[in-house]
Short mmCIF file of C-alpha atoms in Angstrom, two decimals:
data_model
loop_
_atom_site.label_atom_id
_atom_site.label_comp_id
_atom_site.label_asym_id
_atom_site.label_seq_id
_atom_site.Cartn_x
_atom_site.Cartn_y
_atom_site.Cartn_z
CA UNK A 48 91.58 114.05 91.13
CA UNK A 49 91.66 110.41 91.46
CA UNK A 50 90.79 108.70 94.63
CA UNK A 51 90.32 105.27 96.25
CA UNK A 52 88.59 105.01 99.52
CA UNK A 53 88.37 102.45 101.95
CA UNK A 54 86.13 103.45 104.86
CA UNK A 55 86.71 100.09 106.87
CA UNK A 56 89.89 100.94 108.90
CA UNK A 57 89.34 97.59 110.43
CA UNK A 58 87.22 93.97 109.88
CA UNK A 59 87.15 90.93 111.97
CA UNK A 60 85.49 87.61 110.84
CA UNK A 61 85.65 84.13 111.92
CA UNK A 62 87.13 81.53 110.26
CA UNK A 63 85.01 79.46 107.30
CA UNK A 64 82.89 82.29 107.39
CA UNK A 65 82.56 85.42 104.23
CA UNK A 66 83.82 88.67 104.65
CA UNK A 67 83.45 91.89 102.23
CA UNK A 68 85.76 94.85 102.17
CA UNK A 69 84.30 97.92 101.30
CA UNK A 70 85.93 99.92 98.44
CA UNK A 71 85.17 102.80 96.01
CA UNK A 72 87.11 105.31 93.86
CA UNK A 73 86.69 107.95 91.82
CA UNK A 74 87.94 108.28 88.22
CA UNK A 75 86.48 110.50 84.61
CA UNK A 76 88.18 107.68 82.80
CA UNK A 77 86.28 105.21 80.90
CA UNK A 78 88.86 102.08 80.58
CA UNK A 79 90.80 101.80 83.79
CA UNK A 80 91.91 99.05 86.47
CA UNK A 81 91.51 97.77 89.42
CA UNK A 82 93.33 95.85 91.97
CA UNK A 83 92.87 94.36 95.63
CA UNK A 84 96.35 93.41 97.36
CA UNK A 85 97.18 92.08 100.49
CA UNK A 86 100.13 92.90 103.02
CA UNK A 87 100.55 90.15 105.36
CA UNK A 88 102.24 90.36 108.65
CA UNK A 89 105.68 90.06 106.76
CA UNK A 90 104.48 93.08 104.73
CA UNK A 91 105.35 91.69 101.51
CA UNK A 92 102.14 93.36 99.32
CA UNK A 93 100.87 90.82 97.15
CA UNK A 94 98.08 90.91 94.38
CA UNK A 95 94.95 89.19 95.16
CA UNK A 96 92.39 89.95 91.95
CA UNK A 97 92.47 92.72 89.75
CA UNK A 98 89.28 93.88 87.32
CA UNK A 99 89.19 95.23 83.73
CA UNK A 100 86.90 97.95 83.81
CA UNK A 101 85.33 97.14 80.71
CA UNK A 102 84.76 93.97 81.34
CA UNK A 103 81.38 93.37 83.09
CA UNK A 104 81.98 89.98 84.58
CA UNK A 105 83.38 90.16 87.95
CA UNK A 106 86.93 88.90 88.65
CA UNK A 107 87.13 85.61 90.59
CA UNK A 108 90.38 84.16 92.09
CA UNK A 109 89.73 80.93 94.27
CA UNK A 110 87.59 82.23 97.33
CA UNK A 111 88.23 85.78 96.39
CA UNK A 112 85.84 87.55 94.47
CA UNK A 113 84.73 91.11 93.70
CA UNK A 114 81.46 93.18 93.34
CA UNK A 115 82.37 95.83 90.50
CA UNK A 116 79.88 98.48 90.15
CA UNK A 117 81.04 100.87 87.46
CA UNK A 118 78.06 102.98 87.60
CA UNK A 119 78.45 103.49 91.30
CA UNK A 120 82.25 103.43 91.14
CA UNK A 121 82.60 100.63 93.84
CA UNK A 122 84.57 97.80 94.00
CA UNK A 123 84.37 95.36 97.24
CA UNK A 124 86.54 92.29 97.68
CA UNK A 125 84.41 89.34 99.02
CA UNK A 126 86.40 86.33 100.69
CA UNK A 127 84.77 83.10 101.19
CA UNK A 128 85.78 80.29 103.30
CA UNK A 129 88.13 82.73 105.27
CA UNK A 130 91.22 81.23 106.60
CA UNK A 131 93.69 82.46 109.37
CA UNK A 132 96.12 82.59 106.29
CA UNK A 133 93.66 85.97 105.27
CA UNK A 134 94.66 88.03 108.38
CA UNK A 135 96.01 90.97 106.58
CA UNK A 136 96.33 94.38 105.79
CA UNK A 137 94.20 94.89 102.04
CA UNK A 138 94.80 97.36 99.83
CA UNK A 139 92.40 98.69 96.90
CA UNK A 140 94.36 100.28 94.26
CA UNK A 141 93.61 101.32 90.66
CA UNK A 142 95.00 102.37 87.99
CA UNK A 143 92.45 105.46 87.40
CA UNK A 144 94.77 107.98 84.97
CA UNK A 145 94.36 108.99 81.63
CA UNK A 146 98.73 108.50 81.94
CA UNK A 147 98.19 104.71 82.95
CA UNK A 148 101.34 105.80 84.78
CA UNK A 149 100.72 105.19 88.28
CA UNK A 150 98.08 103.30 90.84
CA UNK A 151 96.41 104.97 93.35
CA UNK A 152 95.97 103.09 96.48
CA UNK A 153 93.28 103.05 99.69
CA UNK A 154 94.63 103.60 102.99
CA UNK A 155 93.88 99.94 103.82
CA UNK A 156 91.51 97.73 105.86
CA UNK A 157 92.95 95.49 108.42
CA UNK A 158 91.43 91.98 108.48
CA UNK A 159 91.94 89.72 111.06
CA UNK A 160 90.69 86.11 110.72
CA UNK A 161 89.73 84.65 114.28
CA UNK A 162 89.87 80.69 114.66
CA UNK B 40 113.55 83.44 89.80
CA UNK B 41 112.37 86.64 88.54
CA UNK B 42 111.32 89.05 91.09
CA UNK B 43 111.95 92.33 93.12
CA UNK B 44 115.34 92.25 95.67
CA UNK B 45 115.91 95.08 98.01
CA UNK B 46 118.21 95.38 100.90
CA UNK B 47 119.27 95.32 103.62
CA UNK B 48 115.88 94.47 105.12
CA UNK B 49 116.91 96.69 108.26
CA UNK B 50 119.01 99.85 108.34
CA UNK B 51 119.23 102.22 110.82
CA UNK B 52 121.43 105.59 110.70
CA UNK B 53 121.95 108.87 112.36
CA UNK B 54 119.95 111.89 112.13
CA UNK B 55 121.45 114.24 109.68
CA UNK B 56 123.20 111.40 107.24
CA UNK B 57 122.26 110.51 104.03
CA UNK B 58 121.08 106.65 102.84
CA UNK B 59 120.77 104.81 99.53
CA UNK B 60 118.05 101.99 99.51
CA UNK B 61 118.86 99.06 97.11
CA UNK B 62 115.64 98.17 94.43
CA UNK B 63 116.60 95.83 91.73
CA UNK B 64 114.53 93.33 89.16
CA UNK B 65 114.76 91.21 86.84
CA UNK B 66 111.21 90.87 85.26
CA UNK B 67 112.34 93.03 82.57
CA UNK B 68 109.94 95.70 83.66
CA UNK B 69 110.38 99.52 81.90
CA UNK B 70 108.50 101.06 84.95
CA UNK B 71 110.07 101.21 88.53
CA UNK B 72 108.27 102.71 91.99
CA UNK B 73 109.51 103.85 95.22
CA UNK B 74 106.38 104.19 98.14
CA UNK B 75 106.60 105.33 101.89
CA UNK B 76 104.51 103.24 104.27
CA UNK B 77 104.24 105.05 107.86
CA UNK B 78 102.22 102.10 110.25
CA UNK B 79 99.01 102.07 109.95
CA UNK B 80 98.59 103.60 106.65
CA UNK B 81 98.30 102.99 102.53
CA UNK B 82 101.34 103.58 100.68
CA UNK B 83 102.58 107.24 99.65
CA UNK B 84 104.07 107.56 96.05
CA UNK B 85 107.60 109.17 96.54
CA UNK B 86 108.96 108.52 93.24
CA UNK B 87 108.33 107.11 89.80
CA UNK B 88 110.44 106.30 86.50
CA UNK B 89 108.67 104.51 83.28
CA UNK B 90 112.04 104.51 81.62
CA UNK B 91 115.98 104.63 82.35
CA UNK B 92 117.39 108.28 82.66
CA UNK B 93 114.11 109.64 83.06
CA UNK B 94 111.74 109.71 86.56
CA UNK B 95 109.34 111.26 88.29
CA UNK B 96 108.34 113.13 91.62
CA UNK B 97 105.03 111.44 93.10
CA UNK B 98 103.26 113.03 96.52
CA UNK B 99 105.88 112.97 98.70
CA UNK B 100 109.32 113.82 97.32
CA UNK B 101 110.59 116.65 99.02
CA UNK B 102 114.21 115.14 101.07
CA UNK B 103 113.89 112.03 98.42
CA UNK B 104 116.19 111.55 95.41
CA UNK B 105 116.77 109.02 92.90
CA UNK B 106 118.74 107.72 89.56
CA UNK B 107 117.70 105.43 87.32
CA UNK B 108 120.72 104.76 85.27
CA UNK B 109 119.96 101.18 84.54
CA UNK B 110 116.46 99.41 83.77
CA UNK B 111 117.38 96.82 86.44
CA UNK B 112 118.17 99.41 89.48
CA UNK B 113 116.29 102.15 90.84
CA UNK B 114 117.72 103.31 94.20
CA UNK B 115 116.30 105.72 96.57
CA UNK B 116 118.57 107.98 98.74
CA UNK B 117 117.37 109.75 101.46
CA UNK B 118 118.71 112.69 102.41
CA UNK B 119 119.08 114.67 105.29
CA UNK B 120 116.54 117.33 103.98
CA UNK B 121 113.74 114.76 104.96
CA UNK B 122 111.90 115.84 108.08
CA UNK B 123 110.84 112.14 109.18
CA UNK B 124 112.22 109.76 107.70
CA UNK B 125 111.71 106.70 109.72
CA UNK B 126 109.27 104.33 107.83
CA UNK B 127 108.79 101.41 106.01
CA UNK B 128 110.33 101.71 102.06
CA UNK B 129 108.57 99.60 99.17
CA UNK B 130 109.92 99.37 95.93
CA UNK B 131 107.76 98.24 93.15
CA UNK B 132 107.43 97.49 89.47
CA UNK B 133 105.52 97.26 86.39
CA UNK B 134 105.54 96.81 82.40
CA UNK B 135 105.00 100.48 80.34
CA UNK B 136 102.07 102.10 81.24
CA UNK B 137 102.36 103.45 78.02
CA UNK B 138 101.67 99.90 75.90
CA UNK B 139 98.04 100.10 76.99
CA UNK B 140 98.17 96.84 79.25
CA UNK B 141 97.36 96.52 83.24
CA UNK B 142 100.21 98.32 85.06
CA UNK B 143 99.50 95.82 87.93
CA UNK B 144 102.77 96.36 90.32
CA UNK B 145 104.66 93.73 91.43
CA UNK B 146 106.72 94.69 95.19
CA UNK B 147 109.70 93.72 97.04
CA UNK B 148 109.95 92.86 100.26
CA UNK B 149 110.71 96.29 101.62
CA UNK B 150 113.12 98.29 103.82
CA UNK B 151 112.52 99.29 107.15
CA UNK B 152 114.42 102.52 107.80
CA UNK B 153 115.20 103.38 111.82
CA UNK B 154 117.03 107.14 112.10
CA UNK B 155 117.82 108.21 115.26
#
């Protein structure tokens, strides 16, 4: 079955400073994707970055980033510069059947940003 | 501006009625999604429909229905048969999964259902 785990129920960080949430998944597809959203405070889920699996270059979005491991089947979000803007519930998701029919999401990691 | 509407934004009814939540876009998208959040926790698919007159039960439909009669509208009713309803209600949507692309979702704001 396909899975995503995030085993960071919560992360704090301070503002300016980086930040990496934790993610990995578990697919027997070769071609897949991969997406980090964020739910803000007015829970409107929004996407951050996604990642082609067979692309080897990691994704890059302003100061968001990610770490794609393939081999290990991980994919962490790095922000830099964090800004009290970031506080939010993030979501790893992909998109892991052979269907393409559906994502599969984490259960979440709350960030807060502290000034 | 193309995007994902649903309403109301609150709605609150009595144990034992049925209720329709609203989902409708206009990005043109084939695929439509309905997810339960509970707080503190990801989203649950409920239900699922790539193309008009056709859908599909995801993890948690049991007390969940839906039509999909038009691309543009996707509604969710939930019925009395559903043991705890009270939750947060995200719609979502996405091109065909089936033309090989990213099936990156895009969400609405969401409905937060109160039954008491």
């Amino acid at each position: 079955a396909q899975t995503v785990t995030q085993s960071q129920p919560e992360m704090s960080v301070q503002e300016a400073e980086t930040v990496t949430l934790s993610c990995t998944y578990d697919t027997s597809e070769s071609n897949y994707y991969l997406f980090w959203y964020k739910q803000p405070p007015s829970r409107q889920m929004i996407l951050v970055i996604r990642q082609e699996a067979y692309k080897q270059q990691n994704a890059t979005e302003n100061r968001f980033s990610v770490n794609f491991q393939k081999a290990a089947k991980s994919f962490s979000l790095k922000i830099s510069d964090s800004q009290l803007g970031d506080t939010a519930m993030y979501f790893c998701a992909g998109d892991l059947e052979t269907s393409g029919s559906r994502l599969t999401f984490g259960e979440g990691t709350q960030l807060t940003v502290n000034p | 501006d193309g995007g994902i509407t649903q309403s109301p934004k609150y709605l609150f009814r009595k144990e034992g009625q049925n209720v329709t939540l609203s989902c409708e876009q206009n990005l043109n998208h084939d695929a439509m999604y309905w997810y339960r959040q509970d707080p503190g926790q990801g989203l649950r698919l409920i239900y699922y429909s790539q193309i008009v007159n056709d859908f599909q039960k995801g993890d948690i439909a049991e007390g969940y229905s839906v039509s999909r009669e038009k691309k543009e509208s996707f509604p969710l009713t939930v019925t009395s048969a559903q043991k705890n309803p009270t939750a947060f209600y995200l719609c979502a949507s996405s091109i065909n999964p089936g033309q090989g692309a990213s099936i990156e979702q895009y969400f609405g704001p969401g409905t937060r259902l109160t039954v008491t």
